[in-house]
CSV table of N, CA, C and O in Angstrom, one decimal:
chain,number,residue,atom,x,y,z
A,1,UNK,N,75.4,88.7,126.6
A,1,UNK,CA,74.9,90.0,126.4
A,1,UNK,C,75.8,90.9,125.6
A,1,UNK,O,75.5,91.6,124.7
A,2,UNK,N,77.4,90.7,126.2
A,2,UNK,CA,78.1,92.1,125.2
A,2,UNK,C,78.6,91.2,124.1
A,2,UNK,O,79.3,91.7,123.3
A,3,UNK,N,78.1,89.9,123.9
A,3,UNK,CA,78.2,89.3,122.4
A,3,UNK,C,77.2,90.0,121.3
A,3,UNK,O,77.4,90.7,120.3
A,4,UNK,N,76.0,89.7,121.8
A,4,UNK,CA,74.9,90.4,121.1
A,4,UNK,C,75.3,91.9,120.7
A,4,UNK,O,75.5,92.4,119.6
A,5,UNK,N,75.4,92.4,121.8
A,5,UNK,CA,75.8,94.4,121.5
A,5,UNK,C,77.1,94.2,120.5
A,5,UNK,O,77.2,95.1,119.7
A,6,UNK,N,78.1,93.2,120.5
A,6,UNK,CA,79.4,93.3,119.5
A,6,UNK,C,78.3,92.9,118.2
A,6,UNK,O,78.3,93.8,117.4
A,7,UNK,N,77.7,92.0,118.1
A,7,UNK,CA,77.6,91.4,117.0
A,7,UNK,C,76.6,93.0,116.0
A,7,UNK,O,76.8,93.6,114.9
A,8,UNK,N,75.4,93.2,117.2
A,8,UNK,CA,74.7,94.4,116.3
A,8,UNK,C,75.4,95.3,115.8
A,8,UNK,O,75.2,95.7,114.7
A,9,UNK,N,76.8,96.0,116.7
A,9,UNK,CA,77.4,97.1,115.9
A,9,UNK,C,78.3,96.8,114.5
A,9,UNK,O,78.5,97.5,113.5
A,10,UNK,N,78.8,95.2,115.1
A,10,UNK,CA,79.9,94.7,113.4
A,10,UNK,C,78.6,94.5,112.4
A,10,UNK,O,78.8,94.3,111.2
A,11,UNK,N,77.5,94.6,112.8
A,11,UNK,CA,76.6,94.3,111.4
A,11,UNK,C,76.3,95.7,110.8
A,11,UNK,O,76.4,96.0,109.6
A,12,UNK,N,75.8,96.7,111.9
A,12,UNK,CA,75.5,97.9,111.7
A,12,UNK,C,77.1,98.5,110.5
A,12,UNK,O,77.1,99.0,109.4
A,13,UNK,N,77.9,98.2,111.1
A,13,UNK,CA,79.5,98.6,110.5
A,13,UNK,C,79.3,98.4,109.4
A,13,UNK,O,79.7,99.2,108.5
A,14,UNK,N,78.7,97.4,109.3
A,14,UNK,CA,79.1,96.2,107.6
A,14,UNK,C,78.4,96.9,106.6
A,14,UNK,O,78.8,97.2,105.5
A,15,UNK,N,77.2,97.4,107.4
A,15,UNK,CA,76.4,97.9,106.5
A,15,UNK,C,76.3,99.3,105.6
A,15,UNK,O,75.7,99.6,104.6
A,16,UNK,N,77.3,100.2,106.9
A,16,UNK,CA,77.4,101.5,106.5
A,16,UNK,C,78.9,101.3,105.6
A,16,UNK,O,79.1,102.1,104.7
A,17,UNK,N,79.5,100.6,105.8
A,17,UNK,CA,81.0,100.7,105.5
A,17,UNK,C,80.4,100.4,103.5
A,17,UNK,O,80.4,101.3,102.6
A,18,UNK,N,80.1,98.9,103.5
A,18,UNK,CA,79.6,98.3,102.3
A,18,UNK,C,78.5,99.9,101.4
A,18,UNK,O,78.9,100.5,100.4
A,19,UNK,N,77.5,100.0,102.1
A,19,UNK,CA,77.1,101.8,101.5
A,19,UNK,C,78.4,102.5,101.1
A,19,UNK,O,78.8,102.6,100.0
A,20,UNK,N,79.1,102.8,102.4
A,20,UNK,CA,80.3,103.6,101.5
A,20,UNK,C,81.0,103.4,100.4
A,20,UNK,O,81.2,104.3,99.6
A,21,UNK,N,81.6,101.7,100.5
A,21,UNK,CA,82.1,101.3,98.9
A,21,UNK,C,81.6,101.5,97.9
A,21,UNK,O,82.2,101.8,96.8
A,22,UNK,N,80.2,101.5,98.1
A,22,UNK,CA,79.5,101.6,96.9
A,22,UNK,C,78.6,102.8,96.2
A,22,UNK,O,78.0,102.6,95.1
A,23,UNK,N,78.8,103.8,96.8
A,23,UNK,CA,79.2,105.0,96.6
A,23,UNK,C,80.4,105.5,96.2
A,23,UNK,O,80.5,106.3,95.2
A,24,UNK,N,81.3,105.1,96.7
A,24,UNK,CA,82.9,105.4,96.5
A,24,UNK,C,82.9,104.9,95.2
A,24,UNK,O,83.1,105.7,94.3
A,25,UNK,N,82.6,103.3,94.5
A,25,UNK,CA,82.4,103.0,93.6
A,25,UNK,C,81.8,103.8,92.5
A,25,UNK,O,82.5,103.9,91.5
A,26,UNK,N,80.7,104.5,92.7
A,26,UNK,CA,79.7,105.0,91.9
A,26,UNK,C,80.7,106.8,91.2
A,26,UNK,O,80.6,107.5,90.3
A,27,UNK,N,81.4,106.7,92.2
A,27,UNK,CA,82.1,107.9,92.2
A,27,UNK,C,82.7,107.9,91.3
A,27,UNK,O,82.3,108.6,90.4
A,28,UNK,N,83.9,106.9,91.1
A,28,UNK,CA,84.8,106.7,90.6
A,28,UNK,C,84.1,106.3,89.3
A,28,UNK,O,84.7,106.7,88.3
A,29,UNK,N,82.7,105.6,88.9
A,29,UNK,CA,82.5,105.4,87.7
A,29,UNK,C,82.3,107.1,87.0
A,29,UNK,O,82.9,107.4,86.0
A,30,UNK,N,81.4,108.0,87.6
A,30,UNK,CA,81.1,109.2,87.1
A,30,UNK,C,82.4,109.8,87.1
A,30,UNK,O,82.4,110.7,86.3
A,31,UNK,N,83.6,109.7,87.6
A,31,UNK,CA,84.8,110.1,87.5
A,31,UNK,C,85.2,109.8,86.1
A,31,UNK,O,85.5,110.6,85.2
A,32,UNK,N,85.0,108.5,85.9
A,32,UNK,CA,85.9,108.3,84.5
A,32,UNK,C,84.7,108.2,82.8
A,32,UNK,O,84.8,107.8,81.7
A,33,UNK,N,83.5,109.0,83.6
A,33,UNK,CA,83.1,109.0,82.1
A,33,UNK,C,83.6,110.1,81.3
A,33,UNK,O,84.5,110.8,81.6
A,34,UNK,N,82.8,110.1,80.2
A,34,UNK,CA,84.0,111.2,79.2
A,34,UNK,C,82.7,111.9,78.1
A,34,UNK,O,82.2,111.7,77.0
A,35,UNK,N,82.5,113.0,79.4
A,35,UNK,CA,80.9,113.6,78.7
A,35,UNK,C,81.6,114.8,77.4
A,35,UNK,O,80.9,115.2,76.4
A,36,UNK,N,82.9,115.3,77.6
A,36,UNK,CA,83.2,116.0,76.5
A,36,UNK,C,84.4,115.4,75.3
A,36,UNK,O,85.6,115.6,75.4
A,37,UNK,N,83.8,115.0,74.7
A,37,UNK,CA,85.0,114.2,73.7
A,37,UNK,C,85.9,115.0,73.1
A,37,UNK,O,87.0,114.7,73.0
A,38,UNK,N,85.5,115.9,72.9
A,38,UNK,CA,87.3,117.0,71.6
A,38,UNK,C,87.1,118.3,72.4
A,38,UNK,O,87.0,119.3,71.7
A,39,UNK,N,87.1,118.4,73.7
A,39,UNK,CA,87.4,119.2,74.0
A,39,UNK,C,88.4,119.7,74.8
A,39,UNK,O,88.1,120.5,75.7
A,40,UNK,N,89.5,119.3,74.5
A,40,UNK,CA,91.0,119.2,75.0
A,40,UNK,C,91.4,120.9,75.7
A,40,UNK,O,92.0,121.1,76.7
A,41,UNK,N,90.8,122.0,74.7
A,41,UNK,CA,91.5,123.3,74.8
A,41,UNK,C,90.7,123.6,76.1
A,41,UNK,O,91.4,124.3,76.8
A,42,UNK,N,89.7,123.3,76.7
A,42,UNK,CA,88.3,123.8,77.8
A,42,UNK,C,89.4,123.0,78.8
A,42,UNK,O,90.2,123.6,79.6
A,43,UNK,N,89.2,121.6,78.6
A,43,UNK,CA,90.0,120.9,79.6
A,43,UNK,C,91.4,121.6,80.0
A,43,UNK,O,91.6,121.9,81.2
A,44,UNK,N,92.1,121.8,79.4
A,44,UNK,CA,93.7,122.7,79.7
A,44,UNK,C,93.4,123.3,80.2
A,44,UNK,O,93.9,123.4,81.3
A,45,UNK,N,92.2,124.5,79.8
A,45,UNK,CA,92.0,125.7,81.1
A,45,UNK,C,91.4,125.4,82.2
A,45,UNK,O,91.4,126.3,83.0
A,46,UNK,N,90.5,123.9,82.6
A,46,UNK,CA,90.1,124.2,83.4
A,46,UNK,C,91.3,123.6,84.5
A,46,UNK,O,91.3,124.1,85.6
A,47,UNK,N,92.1,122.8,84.1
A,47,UNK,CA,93.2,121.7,84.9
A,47,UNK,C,94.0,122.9,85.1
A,47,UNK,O,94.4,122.8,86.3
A,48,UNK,N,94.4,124.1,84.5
A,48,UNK,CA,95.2,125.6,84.7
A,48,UNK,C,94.4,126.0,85.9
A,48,UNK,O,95.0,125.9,87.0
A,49,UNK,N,93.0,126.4,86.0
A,49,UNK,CA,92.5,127.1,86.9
A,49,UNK,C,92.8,126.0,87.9
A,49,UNK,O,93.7,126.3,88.7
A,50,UNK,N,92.1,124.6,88.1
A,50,UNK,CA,92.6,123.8,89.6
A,50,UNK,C,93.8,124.5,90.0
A,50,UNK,O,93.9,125.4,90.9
A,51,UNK,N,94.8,124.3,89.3
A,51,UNK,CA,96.2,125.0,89.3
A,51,UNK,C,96.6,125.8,90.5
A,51,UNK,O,97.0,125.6,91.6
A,52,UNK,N,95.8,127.1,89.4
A,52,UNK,CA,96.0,128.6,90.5
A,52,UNK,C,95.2,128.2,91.7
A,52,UNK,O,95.7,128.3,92.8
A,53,UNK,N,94.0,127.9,91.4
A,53,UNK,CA,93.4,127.7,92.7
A,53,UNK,C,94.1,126.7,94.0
A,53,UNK,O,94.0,127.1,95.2
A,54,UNK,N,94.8,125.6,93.7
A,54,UNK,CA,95.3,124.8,94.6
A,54,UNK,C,96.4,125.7,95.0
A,54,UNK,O,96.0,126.2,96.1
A,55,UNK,N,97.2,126.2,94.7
A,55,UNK,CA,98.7,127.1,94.5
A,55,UNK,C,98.1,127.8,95.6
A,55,UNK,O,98.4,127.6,96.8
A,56,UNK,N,97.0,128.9,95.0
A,56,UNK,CA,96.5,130.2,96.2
A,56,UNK,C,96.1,129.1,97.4
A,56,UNK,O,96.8,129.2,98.4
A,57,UNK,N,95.1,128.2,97.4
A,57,UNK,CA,95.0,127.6,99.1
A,57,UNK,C,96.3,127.3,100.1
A,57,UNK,O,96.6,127.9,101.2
A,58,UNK,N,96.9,126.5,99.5
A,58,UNK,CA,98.1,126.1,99.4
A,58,UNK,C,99.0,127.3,100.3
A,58,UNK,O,99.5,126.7,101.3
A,59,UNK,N,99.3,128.5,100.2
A,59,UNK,CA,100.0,129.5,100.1
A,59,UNK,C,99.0,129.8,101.6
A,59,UNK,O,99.5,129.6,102.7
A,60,UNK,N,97.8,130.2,101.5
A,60,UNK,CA,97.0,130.7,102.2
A,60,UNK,C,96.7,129.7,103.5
A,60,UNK,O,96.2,130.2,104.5
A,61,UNK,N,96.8,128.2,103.6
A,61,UNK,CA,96.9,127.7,104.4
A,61,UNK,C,98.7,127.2,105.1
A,61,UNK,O,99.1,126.6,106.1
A,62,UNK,N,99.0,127.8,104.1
A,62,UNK,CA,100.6,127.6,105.1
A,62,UNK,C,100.9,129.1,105.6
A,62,UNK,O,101.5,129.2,106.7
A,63,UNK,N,100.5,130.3,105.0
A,63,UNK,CA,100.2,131.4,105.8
A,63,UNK,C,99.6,131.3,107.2
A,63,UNK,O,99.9,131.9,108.3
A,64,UNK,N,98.8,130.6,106.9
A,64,UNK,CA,97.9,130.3,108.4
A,64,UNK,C,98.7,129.3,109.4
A,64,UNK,O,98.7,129.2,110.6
A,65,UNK,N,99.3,128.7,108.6
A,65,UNK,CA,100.1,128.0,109.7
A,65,UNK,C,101.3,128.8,110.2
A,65,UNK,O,101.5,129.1,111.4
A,66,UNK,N,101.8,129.0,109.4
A,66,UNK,CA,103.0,130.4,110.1
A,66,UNK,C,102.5,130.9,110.8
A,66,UNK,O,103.0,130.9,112.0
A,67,UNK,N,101.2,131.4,110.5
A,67,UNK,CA,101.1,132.9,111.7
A,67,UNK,C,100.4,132.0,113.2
A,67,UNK,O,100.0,132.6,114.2
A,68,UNK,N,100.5,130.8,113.1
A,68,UNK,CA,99.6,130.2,114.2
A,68,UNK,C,101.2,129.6,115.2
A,68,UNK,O,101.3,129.6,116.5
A,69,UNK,N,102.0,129.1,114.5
A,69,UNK,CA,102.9,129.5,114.9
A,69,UNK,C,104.0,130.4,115.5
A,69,UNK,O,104.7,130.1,116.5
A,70,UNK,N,104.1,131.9,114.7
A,70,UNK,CA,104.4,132.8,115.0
A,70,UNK,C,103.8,133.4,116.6
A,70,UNK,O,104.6,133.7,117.5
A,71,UNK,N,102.9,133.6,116.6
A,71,UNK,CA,102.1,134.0,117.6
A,71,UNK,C,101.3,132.8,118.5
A,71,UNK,O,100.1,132.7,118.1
A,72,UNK,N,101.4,132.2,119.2
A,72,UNK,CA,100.5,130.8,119.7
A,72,UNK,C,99.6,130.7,120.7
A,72,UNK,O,99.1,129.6,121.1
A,73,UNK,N,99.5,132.4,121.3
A,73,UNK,CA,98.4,133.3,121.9
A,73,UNK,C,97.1,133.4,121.0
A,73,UNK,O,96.0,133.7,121.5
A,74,UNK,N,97.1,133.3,120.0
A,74,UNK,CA,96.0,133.3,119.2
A,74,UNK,C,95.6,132.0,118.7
A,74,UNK,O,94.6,132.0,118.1
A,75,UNK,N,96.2,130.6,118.8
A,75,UNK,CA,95.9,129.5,118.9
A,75,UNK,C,94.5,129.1,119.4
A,75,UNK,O,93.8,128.6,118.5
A,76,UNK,N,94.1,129.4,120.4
A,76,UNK,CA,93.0,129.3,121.2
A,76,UNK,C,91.8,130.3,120.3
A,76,UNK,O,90.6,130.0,120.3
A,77,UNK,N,92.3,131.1,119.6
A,77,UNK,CA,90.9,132.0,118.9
A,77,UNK,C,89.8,131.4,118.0
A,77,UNK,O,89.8,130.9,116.9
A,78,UNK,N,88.8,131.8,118.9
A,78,UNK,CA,87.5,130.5,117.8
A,78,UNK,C,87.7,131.4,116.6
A,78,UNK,O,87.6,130.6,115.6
A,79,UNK,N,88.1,132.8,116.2
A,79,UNK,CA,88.3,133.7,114.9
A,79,UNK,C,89.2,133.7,114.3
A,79,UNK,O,89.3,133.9,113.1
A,80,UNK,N,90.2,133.5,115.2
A,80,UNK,CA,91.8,133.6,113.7
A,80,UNK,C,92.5,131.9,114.5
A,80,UNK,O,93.2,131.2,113.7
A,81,UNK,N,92.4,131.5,115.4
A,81,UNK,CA,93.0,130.5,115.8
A,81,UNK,C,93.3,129.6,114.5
A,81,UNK,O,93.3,129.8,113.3
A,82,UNK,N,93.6,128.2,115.5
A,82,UNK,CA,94.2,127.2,114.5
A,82,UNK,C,92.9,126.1,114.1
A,82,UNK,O,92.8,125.3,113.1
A,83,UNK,N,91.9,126.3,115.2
A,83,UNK,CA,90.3,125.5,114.4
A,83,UNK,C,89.7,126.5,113.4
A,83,UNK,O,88.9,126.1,112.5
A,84,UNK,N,89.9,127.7,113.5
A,84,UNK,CA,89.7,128.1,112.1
A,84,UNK,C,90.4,128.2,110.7
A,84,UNK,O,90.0,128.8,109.7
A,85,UNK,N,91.2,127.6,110.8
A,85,UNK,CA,91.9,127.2,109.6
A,85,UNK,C,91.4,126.4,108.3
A,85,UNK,O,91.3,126.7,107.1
A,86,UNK,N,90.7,125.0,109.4
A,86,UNK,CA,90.1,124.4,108.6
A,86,UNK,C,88.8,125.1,107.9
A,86,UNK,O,88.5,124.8,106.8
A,87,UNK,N,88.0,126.1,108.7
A,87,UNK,CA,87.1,126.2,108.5
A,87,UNK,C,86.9,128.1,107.8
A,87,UNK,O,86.1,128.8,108.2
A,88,UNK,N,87.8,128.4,106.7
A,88,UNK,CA,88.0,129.2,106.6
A,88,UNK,C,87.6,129.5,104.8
A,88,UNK,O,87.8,130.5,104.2
């Protein structure tokens, strides 16, 4: 009996896992197409903006950790706590 129940979930597994590759795959191909050819100067600004934008999260999720730190009475807060961090 708990052979059968192992075997349906490693197939179930196989099957979602193998979907995932192959999506992950499909990713990585639309990753590397090259829909703008000479457009080098658009590209620079936009790899600048990731930039600032990673920089500001960055800054703003280590703020959040400080202050969850700092204070660890507010840890517990479904509003400023530390599960809202992620979800911020």
């Amino acid at each position: 009996m708990m052979l059968g129940i192992r075997e349906f979930f490693f197939s179930l597994d196989h099957v979602i896992y193998n979907f995932a590759a192959q999506i992950y795959d499909f990713m990585i191909v639309l990753a590397k197409l090259d829909l703008f050819n000479n457009l080098t100067t658009a590209q620079d600004i936009i790899n600048r903006l990731y930039i600032v934008v990673g920089v500001i999260m960055f800054f703003r999720l280590l703020l959040s950790l400080v202050q969850a730190v700092v204070d660890p009475d507010k840890a517990g807060d479904k509003k400023g706590g530390t599960g809202a961090i992620v979800t911020r």
